[in-house]
Short mmCIF file of C-alpha atoms and ligand atoms in Angstrom, two decimals:
data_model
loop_
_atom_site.label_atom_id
_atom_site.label_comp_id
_atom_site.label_asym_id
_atom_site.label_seq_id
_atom_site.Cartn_x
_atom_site.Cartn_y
_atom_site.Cartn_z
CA UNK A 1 0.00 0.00 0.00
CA UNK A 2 0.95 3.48 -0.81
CA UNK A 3 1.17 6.84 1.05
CA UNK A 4 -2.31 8.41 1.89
CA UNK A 5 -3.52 11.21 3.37
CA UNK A 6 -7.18 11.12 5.20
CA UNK A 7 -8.44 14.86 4.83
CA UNK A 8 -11.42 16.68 7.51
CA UNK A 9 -12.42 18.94 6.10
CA UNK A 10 -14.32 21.63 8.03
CA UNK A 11 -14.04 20.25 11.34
CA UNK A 12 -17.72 20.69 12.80
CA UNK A 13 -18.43 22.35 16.21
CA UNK A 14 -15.81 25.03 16.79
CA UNK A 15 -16.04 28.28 15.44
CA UNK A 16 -14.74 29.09 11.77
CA UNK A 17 -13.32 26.72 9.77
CA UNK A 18 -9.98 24.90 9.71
CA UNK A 19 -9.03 21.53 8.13
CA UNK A 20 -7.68 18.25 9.29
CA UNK A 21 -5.08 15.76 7.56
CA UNK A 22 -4.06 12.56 8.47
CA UNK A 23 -1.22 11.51 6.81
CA UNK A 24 -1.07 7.10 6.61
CA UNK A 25 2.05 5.29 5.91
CA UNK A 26 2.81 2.26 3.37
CA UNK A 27 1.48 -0.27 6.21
CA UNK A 28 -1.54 2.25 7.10
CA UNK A 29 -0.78 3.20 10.41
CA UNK A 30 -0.83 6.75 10.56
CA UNK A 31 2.48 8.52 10.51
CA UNK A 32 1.51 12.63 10.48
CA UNK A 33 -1.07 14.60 11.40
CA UNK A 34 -2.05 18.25 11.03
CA UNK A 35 -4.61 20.69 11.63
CA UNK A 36 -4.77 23.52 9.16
CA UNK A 37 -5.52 27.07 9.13
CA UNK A 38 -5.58 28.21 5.74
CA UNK A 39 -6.96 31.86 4.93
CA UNK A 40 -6.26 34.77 6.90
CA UNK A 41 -7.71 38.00 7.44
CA UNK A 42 -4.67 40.16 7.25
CA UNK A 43 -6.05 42.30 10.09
CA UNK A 44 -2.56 43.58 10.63
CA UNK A 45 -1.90 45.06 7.49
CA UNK A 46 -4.97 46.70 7.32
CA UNK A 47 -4.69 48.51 10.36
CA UNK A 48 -1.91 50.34 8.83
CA UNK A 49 -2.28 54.47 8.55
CA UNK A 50 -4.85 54.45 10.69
CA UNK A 51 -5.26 56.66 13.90
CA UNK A 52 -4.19 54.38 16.88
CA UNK A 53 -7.32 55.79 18.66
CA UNK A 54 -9.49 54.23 16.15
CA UNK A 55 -8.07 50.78 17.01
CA UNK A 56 -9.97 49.27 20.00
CA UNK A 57 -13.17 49.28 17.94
CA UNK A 58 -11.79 48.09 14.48
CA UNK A 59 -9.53 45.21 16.42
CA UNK A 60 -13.35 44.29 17.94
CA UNK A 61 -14.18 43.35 14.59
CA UNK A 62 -11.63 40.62 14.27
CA UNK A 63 -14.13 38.26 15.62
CA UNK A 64 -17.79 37.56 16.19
CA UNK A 65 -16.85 35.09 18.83
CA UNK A 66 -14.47 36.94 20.94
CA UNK A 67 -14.70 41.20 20.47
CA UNK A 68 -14.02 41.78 23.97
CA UNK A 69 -10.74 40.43 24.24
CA UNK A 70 -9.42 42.42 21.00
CA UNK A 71 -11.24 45.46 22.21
CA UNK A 72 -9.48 45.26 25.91
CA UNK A 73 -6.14 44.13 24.37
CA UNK A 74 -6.41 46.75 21.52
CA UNK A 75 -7.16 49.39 24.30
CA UNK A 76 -4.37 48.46 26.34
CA UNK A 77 -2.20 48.80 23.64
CA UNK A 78 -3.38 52.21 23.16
CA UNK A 79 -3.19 53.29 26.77
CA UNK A 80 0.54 52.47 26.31
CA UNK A 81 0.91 54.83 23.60
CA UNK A 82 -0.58 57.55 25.88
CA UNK A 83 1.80 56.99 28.09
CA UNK A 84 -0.99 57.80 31.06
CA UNK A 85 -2.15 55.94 34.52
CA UNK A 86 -5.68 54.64 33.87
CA UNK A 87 -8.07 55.36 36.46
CA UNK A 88 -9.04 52.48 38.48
CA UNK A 89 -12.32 52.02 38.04
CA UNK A 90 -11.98 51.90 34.53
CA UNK A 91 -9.54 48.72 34.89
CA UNK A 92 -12.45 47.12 37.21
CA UNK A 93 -14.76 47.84 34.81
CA UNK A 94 -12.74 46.57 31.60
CA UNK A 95 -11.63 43.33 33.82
CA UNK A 96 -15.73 42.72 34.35
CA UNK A 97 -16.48 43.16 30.59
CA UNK A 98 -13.56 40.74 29.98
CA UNK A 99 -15.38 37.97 32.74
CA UNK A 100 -18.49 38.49 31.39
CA UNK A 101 -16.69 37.54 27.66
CA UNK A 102 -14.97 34.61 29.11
CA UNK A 103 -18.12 33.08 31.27
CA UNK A 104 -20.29 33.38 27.99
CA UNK A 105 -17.33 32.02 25.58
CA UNK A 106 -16.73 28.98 28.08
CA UNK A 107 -20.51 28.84 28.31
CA UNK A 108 -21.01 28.11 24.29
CA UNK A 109 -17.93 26.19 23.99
CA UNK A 110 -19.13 23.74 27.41
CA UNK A 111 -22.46 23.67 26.92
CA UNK A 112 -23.25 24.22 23.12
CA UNK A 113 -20.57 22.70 21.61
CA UNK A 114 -18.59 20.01 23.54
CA UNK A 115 -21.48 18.59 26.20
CA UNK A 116 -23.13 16.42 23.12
CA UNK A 117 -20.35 14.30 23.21
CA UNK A 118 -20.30 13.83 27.28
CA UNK A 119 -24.04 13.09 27.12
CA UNK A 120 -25.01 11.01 24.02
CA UNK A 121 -21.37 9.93 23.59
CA UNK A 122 -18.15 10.01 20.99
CA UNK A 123 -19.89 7.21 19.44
CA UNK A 124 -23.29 8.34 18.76
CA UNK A 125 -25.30 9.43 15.57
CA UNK A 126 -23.44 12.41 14.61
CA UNK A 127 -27.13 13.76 13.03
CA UNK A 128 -27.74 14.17 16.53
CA UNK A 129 -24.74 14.77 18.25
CA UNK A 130 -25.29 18.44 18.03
CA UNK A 131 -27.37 21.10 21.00
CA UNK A 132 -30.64 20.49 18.84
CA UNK A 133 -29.96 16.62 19.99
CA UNK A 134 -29.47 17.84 23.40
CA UNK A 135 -32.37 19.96 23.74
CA UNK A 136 -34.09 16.60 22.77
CA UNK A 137 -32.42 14.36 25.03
CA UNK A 138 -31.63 16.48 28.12
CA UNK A 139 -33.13 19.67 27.95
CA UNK A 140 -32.70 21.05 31.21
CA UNK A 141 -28.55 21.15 30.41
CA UNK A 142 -29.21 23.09 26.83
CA UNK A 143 -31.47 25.20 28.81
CA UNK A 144 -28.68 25.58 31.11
CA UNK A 145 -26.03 26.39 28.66
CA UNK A 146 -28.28 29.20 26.34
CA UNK A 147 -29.50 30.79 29.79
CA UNK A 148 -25.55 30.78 31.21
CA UNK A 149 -24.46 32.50 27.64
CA UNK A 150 -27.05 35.01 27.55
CA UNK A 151 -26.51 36.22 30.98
CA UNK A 152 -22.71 36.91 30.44
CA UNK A 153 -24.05 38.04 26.85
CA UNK A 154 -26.64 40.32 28.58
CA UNK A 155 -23.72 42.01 30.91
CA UNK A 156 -21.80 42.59 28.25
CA UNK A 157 -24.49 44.71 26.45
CA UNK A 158 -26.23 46.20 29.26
CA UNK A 159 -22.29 47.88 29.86
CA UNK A 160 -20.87 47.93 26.85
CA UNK A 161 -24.52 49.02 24.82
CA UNK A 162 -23.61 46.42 22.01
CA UNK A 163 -23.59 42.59 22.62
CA UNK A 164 -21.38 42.40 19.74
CA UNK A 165 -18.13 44.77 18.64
CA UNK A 166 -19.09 47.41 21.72
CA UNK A 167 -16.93 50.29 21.68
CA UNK A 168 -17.03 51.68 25.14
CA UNK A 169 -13.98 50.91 25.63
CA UNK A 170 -11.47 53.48 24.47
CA UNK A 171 -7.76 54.48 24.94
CA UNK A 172 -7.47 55.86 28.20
CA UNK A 173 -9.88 53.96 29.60
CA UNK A 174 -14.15 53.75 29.15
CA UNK A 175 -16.67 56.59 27.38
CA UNK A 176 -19.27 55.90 30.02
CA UNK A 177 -19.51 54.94 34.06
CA UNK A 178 -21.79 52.70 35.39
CA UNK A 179 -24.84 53.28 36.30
CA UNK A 180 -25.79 52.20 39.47
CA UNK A 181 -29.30 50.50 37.90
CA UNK A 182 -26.48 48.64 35.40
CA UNK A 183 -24.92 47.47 38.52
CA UNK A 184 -27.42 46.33 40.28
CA UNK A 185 -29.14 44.30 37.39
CA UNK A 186 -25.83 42.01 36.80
CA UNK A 187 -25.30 41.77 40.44
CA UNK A 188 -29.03 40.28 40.06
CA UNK A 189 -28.57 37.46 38.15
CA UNK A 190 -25.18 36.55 39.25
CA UNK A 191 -26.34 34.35 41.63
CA UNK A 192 -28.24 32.38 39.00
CA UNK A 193 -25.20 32.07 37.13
CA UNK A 194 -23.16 31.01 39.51
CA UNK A 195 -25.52 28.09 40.66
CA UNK A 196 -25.87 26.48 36.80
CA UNK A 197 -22.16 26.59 36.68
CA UNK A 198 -21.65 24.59 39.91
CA UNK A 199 -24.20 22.62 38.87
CA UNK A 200 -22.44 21.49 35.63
CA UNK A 201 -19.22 20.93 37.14
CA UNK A 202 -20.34 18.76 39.56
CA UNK A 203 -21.54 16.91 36.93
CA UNK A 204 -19.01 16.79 34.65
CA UNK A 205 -17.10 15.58 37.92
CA UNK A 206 -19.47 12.50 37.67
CA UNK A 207 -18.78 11.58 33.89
CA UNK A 208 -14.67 11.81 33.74
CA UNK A 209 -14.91 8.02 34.23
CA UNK A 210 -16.41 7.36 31.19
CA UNK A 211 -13.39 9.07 29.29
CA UNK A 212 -10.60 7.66 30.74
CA UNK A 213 -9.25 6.88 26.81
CA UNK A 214 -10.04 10.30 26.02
CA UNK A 215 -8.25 11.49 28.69
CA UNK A 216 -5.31 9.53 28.08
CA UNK A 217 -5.10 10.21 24.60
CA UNK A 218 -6.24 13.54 24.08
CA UNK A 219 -3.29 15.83 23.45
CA UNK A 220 -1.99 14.35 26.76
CA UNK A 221 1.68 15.08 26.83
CA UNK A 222 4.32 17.64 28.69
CA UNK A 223 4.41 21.08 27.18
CA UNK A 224 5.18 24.06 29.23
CA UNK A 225 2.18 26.82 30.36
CA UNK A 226 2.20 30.11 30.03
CA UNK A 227 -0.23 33.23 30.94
CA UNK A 228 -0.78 35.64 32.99
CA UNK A 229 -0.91 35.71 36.93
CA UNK A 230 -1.56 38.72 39.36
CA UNK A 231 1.61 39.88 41.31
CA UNK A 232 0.35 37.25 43.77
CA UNK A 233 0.29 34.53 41.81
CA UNK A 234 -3.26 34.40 41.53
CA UNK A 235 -5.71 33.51 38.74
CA UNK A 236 -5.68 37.14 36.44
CA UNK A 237 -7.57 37.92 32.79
CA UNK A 238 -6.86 41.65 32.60
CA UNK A 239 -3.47 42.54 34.24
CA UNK A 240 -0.39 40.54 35.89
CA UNK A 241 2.60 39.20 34.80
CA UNK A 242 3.85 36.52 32.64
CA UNK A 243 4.34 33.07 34.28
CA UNK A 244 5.63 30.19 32.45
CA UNK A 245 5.35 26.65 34.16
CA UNK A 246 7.21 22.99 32.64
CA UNK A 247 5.13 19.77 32.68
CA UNK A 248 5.80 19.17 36.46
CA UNK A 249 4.29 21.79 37.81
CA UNK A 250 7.74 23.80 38.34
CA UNK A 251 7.86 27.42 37.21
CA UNK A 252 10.64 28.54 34.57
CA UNK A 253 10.29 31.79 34.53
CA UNK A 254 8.15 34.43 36.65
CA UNK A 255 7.16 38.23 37.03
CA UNK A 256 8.02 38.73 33.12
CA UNK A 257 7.10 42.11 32.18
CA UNK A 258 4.24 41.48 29.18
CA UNK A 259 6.07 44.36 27.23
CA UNK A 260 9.36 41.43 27.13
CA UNK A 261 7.13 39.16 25.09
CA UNK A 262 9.48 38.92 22.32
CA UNK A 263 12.38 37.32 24.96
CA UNK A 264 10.03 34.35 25.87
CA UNK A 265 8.07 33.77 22.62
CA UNK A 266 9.55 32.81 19.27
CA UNK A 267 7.28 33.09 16.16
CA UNK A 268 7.95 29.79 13.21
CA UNK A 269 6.22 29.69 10.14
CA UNK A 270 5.26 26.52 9.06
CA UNK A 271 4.62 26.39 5.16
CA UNK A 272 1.04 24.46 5.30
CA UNK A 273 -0.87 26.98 7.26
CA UNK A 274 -1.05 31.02 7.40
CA UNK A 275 -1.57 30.31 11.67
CA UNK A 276 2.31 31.02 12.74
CA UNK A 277 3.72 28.43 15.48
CA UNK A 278 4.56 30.35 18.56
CA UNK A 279 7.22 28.49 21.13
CA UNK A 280 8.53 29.28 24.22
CA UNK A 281 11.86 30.87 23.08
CA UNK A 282 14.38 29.90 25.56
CA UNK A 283 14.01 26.28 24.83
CA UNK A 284 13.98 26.49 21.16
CA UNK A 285 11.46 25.66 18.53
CA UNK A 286 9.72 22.80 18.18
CA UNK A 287 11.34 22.08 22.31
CA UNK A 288 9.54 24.84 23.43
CA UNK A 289 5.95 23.98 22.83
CA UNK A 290 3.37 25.31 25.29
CA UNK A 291 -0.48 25.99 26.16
CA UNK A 292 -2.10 28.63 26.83
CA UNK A 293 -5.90 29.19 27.76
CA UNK A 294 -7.97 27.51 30.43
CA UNK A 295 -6.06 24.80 30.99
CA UNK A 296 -2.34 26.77 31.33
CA UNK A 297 -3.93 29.50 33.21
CA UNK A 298 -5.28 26.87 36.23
CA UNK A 299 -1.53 25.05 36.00
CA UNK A 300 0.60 28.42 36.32
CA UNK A 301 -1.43 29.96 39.21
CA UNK A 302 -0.81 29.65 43.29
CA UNK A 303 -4.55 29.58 43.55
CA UNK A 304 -7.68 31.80 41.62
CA UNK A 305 -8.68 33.75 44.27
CA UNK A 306 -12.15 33.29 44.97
CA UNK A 307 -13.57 31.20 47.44
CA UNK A 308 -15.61 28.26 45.38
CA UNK A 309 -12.88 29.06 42.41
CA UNK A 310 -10.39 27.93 45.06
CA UNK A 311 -11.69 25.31 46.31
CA UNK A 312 -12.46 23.59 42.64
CA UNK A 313 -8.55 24.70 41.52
CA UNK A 314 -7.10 22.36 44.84
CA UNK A 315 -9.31 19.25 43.69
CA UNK A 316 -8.29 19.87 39.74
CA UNK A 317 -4.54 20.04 40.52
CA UNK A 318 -4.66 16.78 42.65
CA UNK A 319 -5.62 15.08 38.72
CA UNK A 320 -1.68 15.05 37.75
CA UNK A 321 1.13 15.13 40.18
CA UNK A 322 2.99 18.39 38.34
CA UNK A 323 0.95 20.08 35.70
CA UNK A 324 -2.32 18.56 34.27
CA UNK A 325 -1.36 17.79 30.72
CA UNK A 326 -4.62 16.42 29.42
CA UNK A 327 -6.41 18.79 27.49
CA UNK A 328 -9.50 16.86 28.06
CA UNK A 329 -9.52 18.46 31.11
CA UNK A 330 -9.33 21.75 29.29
CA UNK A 331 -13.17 21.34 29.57
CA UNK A 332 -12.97 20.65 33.35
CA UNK A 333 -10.68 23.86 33.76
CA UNK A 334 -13.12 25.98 31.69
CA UNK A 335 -16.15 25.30 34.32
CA UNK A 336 -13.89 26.21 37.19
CA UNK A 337 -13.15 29.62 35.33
CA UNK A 338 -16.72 30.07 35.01
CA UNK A 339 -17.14 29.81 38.74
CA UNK A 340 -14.05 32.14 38.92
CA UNK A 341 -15.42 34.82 36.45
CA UNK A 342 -18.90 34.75 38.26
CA UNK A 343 -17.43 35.32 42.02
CA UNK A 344 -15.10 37.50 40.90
CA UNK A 345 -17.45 40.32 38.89
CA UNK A 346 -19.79 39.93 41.80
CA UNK A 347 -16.28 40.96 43.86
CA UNK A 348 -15.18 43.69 41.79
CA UNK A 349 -19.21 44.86 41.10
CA UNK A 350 -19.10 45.75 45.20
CA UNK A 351 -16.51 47.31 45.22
CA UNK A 352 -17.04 51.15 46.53
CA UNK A 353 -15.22 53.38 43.77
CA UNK A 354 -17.11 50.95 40.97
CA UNK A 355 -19.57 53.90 39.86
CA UNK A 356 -17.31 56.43 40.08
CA UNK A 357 -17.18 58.79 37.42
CA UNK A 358 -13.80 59.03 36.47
CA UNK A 359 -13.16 56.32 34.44
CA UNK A 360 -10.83 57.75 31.22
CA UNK A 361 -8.22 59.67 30.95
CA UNK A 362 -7.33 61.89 28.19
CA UNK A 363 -3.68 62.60 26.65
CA UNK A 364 -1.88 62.36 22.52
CA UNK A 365 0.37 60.58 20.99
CA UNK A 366 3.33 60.15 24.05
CA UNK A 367 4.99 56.51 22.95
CA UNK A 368 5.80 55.33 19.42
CA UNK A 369 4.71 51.81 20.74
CA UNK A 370 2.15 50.16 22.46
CA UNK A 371 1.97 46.48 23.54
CA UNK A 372 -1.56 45.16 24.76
CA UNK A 373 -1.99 41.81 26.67
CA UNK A 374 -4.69 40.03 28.00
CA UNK A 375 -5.97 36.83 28.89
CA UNK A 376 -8.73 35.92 26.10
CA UNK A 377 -11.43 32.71 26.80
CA UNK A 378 -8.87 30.54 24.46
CA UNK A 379 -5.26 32.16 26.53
CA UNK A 380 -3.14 34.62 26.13
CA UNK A 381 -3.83 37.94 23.45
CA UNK A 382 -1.07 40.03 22.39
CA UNK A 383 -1.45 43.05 20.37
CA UNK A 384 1.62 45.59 19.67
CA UNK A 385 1.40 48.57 17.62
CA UNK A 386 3.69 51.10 16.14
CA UNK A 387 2.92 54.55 15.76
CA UNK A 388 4.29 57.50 13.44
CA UNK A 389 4.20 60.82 14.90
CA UNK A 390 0.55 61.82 13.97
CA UNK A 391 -0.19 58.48 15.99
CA UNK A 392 -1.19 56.97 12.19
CA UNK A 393 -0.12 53.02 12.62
CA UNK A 394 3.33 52.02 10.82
CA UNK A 395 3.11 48.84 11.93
CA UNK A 396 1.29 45.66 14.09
CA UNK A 397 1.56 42.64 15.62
CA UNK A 398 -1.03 39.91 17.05
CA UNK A 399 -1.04 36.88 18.66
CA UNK A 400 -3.69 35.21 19.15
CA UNK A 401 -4.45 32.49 21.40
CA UNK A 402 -5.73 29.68 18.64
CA UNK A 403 -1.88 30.57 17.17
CA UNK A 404 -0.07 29.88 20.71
CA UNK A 405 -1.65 26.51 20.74
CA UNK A 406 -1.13 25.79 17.24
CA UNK A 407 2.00 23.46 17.87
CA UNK A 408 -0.13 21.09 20.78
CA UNK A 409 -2.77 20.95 18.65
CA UNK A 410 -1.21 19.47 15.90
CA UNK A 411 0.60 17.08 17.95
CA UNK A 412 -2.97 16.68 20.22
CA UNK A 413 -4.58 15.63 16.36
CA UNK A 414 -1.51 13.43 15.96
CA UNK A 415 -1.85 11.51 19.06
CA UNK A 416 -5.40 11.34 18.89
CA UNK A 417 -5.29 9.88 15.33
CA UNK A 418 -2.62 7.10 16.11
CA UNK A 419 -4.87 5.53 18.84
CA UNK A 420 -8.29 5.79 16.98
CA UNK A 421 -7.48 5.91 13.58
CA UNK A 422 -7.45 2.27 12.21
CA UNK A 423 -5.92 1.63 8.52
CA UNK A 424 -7.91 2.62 5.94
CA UNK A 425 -11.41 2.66 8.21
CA UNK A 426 -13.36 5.93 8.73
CA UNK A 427 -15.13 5.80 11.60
CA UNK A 428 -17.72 7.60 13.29
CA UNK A 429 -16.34 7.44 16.44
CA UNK A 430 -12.91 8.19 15.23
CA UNK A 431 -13.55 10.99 13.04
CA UNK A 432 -15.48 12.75 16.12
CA UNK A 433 -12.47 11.76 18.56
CA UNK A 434 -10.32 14.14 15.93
CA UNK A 435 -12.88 16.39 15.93
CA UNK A 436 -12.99 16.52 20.13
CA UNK A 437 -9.59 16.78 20.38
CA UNK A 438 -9.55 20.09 18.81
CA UNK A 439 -12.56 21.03 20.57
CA UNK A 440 -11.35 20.30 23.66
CA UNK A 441 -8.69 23.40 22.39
CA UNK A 442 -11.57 25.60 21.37
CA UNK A 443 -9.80 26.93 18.72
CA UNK A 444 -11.56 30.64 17.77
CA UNK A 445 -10.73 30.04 14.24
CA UNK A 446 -12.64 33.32 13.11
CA UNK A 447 -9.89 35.08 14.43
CA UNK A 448 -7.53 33.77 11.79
CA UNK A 449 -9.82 33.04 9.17
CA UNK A 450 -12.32 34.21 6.84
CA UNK A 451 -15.11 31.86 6.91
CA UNK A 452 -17.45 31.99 8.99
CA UNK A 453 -20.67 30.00 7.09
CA UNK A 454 -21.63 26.48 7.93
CA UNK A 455 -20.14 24.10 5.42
CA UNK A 456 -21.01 20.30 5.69
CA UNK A 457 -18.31 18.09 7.04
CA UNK A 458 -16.01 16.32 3.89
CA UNK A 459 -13.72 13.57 4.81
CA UNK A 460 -11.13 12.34 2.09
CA UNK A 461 -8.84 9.54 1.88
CA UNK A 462 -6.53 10.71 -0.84
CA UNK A 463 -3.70 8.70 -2.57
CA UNK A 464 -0.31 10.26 -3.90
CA UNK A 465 -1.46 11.14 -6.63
CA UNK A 466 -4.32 12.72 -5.16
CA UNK A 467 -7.07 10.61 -6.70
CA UNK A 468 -10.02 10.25 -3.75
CA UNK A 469 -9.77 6.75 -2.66
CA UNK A 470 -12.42 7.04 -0.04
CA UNK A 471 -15.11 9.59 1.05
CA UNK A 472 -17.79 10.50 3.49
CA UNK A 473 -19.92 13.77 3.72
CA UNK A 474 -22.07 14.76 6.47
MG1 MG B 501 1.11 38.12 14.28
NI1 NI B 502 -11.95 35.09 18.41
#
C-alpha cells in the first residue's frame, strides 16, 4: 500500500473553519497529522495608517466570537501609547467586561458545543450529536447552557450598549460609568449564574470516568504553560505578569514584564498553514511547545482567588502530580473559570469606587509603541502597535491564542489519530475523537480566518497522486 492522506475537512463544532489531515504510511498506520488554518484575514496590514485611537473598535471586529478580548487588548495597547495611569475604576470595569466575555465564551464552547459528546457519547449518531440533539435528550442542560451565555451576553451589552463589537472601551480607559441601575441588574442574576455553573461541574465531575481513553489520549503530553498571573500569583484575565510553568508543575520563569514578550516567545512559520507556530523561546522551537488558555492559566497559578474558584482549583490540581497535561480536562478547567469569572465580577461589582465617574483619561500621541496583553477565553492575546508621529499606525503585531496553541494541537490531532485511527477505516467514532480533540482546544478560528458560514463536514482519503480513494460527507 501506498502513502495516503485522510483529509477533515471543516471540522464541525468550533467556530470558523480549519481543516484536518491525516497523513497514513505504506502499512496504514498513521504517521503525520495536522490541523490547518488556511486563509487569513490580514487584520494587521490593514490597520496600517490608521489613527491608533481608532483601534480598539476596528480590532473588535476581528471576531464575532471573541470582540471583547481584541477590544481590551487593543485598548491596552493604546493606553501604552498615551503613556498615562488609567483610572481604576476603569480597569475594574474593563476586567468585568472581559469575565463576562470569558463566562459566555466557556458557556457556548461547554455547553453548546462540547457537552453532546459527554451526554449522548463520541460514538453516537453524529445527526444528533449536536445542542438540537441535546435539547431533545436532556433539555434542562441546553437550557442551562443558552441561559448561562445570555446572561454573560446580557452584561456585556447592558455595559458595553452592544452585545457584539461594543466600543465603550477606548484608549485611556471607558466613554461611560456605570450606572448604578447597570450594577445592580448584573449583580441580580449573578447568583443564578453562579448556581448552573456549579451545577455542571459537579456533573461533569461524575462523567470523567467514562473518558478515561479520552483522557489519556487527548493531546496528553508535557508542554510548558504560560499566561498571565496577578503579582500574587493568583488567577488574572486583565493585568499581571507573565508566568511560564514545565510539565511538572515547576515554574521557569516568573514576574516577566508582558512588554518582554518577544524574549520568551519565538514566532515559526510553518509552510502548510497562514496560523504562525509560537514556542517558548528559551528552549527552542519545536522544544519549546506550550499551552495557553484555560487549561495553562489553572496550571501556572498559586490559587484563583475566589472562594468556590479555590476550592475547585485544589481538587483539579490533585488530577496530575505536576501540571495537568490532558487537554481533556481543558473542559474541566473551563467550568472552574466560570465559577471564577462569576465570584469574581460579583467581587469587583461591590466594590465602593465601581460607579465612580472618572473612568478615562485623556492625553496624545506620548509613545511610538504600544503592547496590549490580556488573557482571552482561548489564553493569552497580544497586540503591539507602532505609531508614526501623527499616531497613524506604521506597523502591528497579534497573537492570538488559537496561534499559541497551534503546535499542541497538531501534535494533540496526531496523538489522537494514532490511537483511533485504524488503517484505511473511517469511523464515526474516530472521526469525532479528531474532531474533540480540537474542541477540547476551542480553537476561535474566526480570528484567523475568513469563513465563517456552515459548510457540511467532507472527509477524504486521498492517494499520492491525489485521486479520492475514499469519502464521506455529512
Ligand atoms: Mg502576528
Ligand atoms: Ni476570536
Amino acid at each position: 500500500m501506498s502513502k495516503q492522506t485522510l483529509v477533515i475537512n471543516p471540522v464541525t463544532r468550533i467556530e470558523g473553519h480549519g481543516k484536518i489531515t491525516i497523513q497514513l504510511d505504506e502499512q496504514g498506520k498513521v504517521s503525520d497529522a495536522r490541523f490547518h488554518v488556511t486563509q487569513i484575514r490580514g487584520f494587521e496590514k490593514l490597520c496600517e495608517g490608521r489613527p491608533f485611537y481608532e483601534m480598539p473598535s476596528l480590532m473588535a471586529r476581528i471576531c464575532g466570537i471573541c470582540p471583547v478580548s481584541h477590544l481590551i487588548a487593543s485598548a491596552k495597547a493604546c493606553d501604552a501609547i498615551l503613556a498615562t495611569r488609567i483610572p481604576t475604576t476603569a480597569i475594574k470595569l474593563r476586567t468585568v467586561l472581559n469575565l463576562a466575555q470569558i463566562v459566555q465564551s466557556h458557556a457556548l464552547s461547554f455547553f453548546h458545543l462540547s457537552s453532546p459528546d459527554f451526554l449522548l457519547g463520541m460514538d453516537s449518531d453524529p445527526a444528533r450529536r449536536n445542542i438540537f440533539g441535546l435539547a431533545e435528550a436532556h433539555p434542562q442542560m441546553a437550557r442551562d447552557g443558552v441561559r448561562l451565555r445570555q446572561i454573560g451576553q446580557q452584561i456585556i451589552e447592558k455595559m458595553a450598549g452592544k452585545r457584539i463589537h461594543p466600543a465603550w472601551v477606548v484608549a485611556g480607559g471607558v466613554n461611560e460609568p456605570l450606572s448604578v441601575a447597570t450594577r445592580d441588574q448584573i449583580l441580580t442574576v449573578l447568583p443564578e449564574a453562579l448556581q448552573i455553573a456549579t451545577k455542571a461541574l459537579d456533573w461533569f465531575k461524575t462523567i470523567l470516568d467514562q473518558f478515561r481513553e479520552e483522557i489519556r489520549t487527548f493531546a496528553n503530553f508535557p508542554t510548558y504553560f504560560l499566561g498571565l498571573v496577578s503579582p500574587t500569583g493568583e488567577l488574572e484575565h486583565y493585568n499581571g505578569f507573565f508566568r511560564v510553568v514545565d510539565s511538572r508543575g515547576n515554574i521557569v520563569a516568573d514576574k516577566l514584564d508582558v512588554l518582554n514578550y518577544a524574549d520568551i516567545i519565538g514566532e515559526a512559520c510553518e509552510p502548510d498553514s497562514y496560523l504562525k507556530s509560537p514556542y517558548y523561546k528559551p528552549r527552542g522551537y519545536p522544544e519549546g511547545i506550550y499551552r495557553v488558555g484555560p487549561l495553562a492559566r489553572l496550571n501556572i497559578a498559586d490559587r484563583c482567588g475566589t472562594p468556590r474558584a479555590d476550592q475547585e482549583w485544589a481538587e483539579f490540581r490533585e488530577l496530575d502530580r505536576g501540571a495537568v497535561l490532558s487537554s481533556f480536562y481543558y473542559h474541566y478547567a473551563r467550568l472552574i473559570e466560570i465559577i471564577y469569572g462569576i465570584e469574581r465580577m460579583e467581587q469587583l461589582l461591590q466594590s465602593p469606587d465601581i460607579l465612580s465617574k472618572h473612568v478615562r483619561a485623556f492625553a496624545g500621541t506620548n509613545n511610538p509603541e504600544g503592547i496590549g496583553v490580556t488573557e482571552a477565553p482561548r489564553g493569552t492575546l497580544i497586540h503591539h502597535y507602532k505609531v508614526d508621529d501623527n499616531g497613524l499606525i506604521t506597523w502591528a503585531n497579534l497573537i492570538i491564542a488559537t496561534g499559541h496553541n497551534n503546535l499542541a494541537l497538531n501534535r494533540g490531532v496526531l496523538q489522537v489519530a494514532k490511537h483511533f485511527v485504524n488503517g484505511e477505516k473511517l469511523s464515526e467514532g474516530m472521526l469525532n475523537r479528531v474532531e474533540a480533540v480540537v474542541r477540547a482546544f476551542d480553537p476561535c478560528l474566526s480570528c484567523s480566518t475568513h469563513a465563517l458560514g456552515h459548510m457540511a463536514l467532507q472527509i477524504q482519503l486521498l492517494a499520492p497522486g491525489g485521486e479520492v480513494l475514499d469519502e464521506l460527507k455529512r
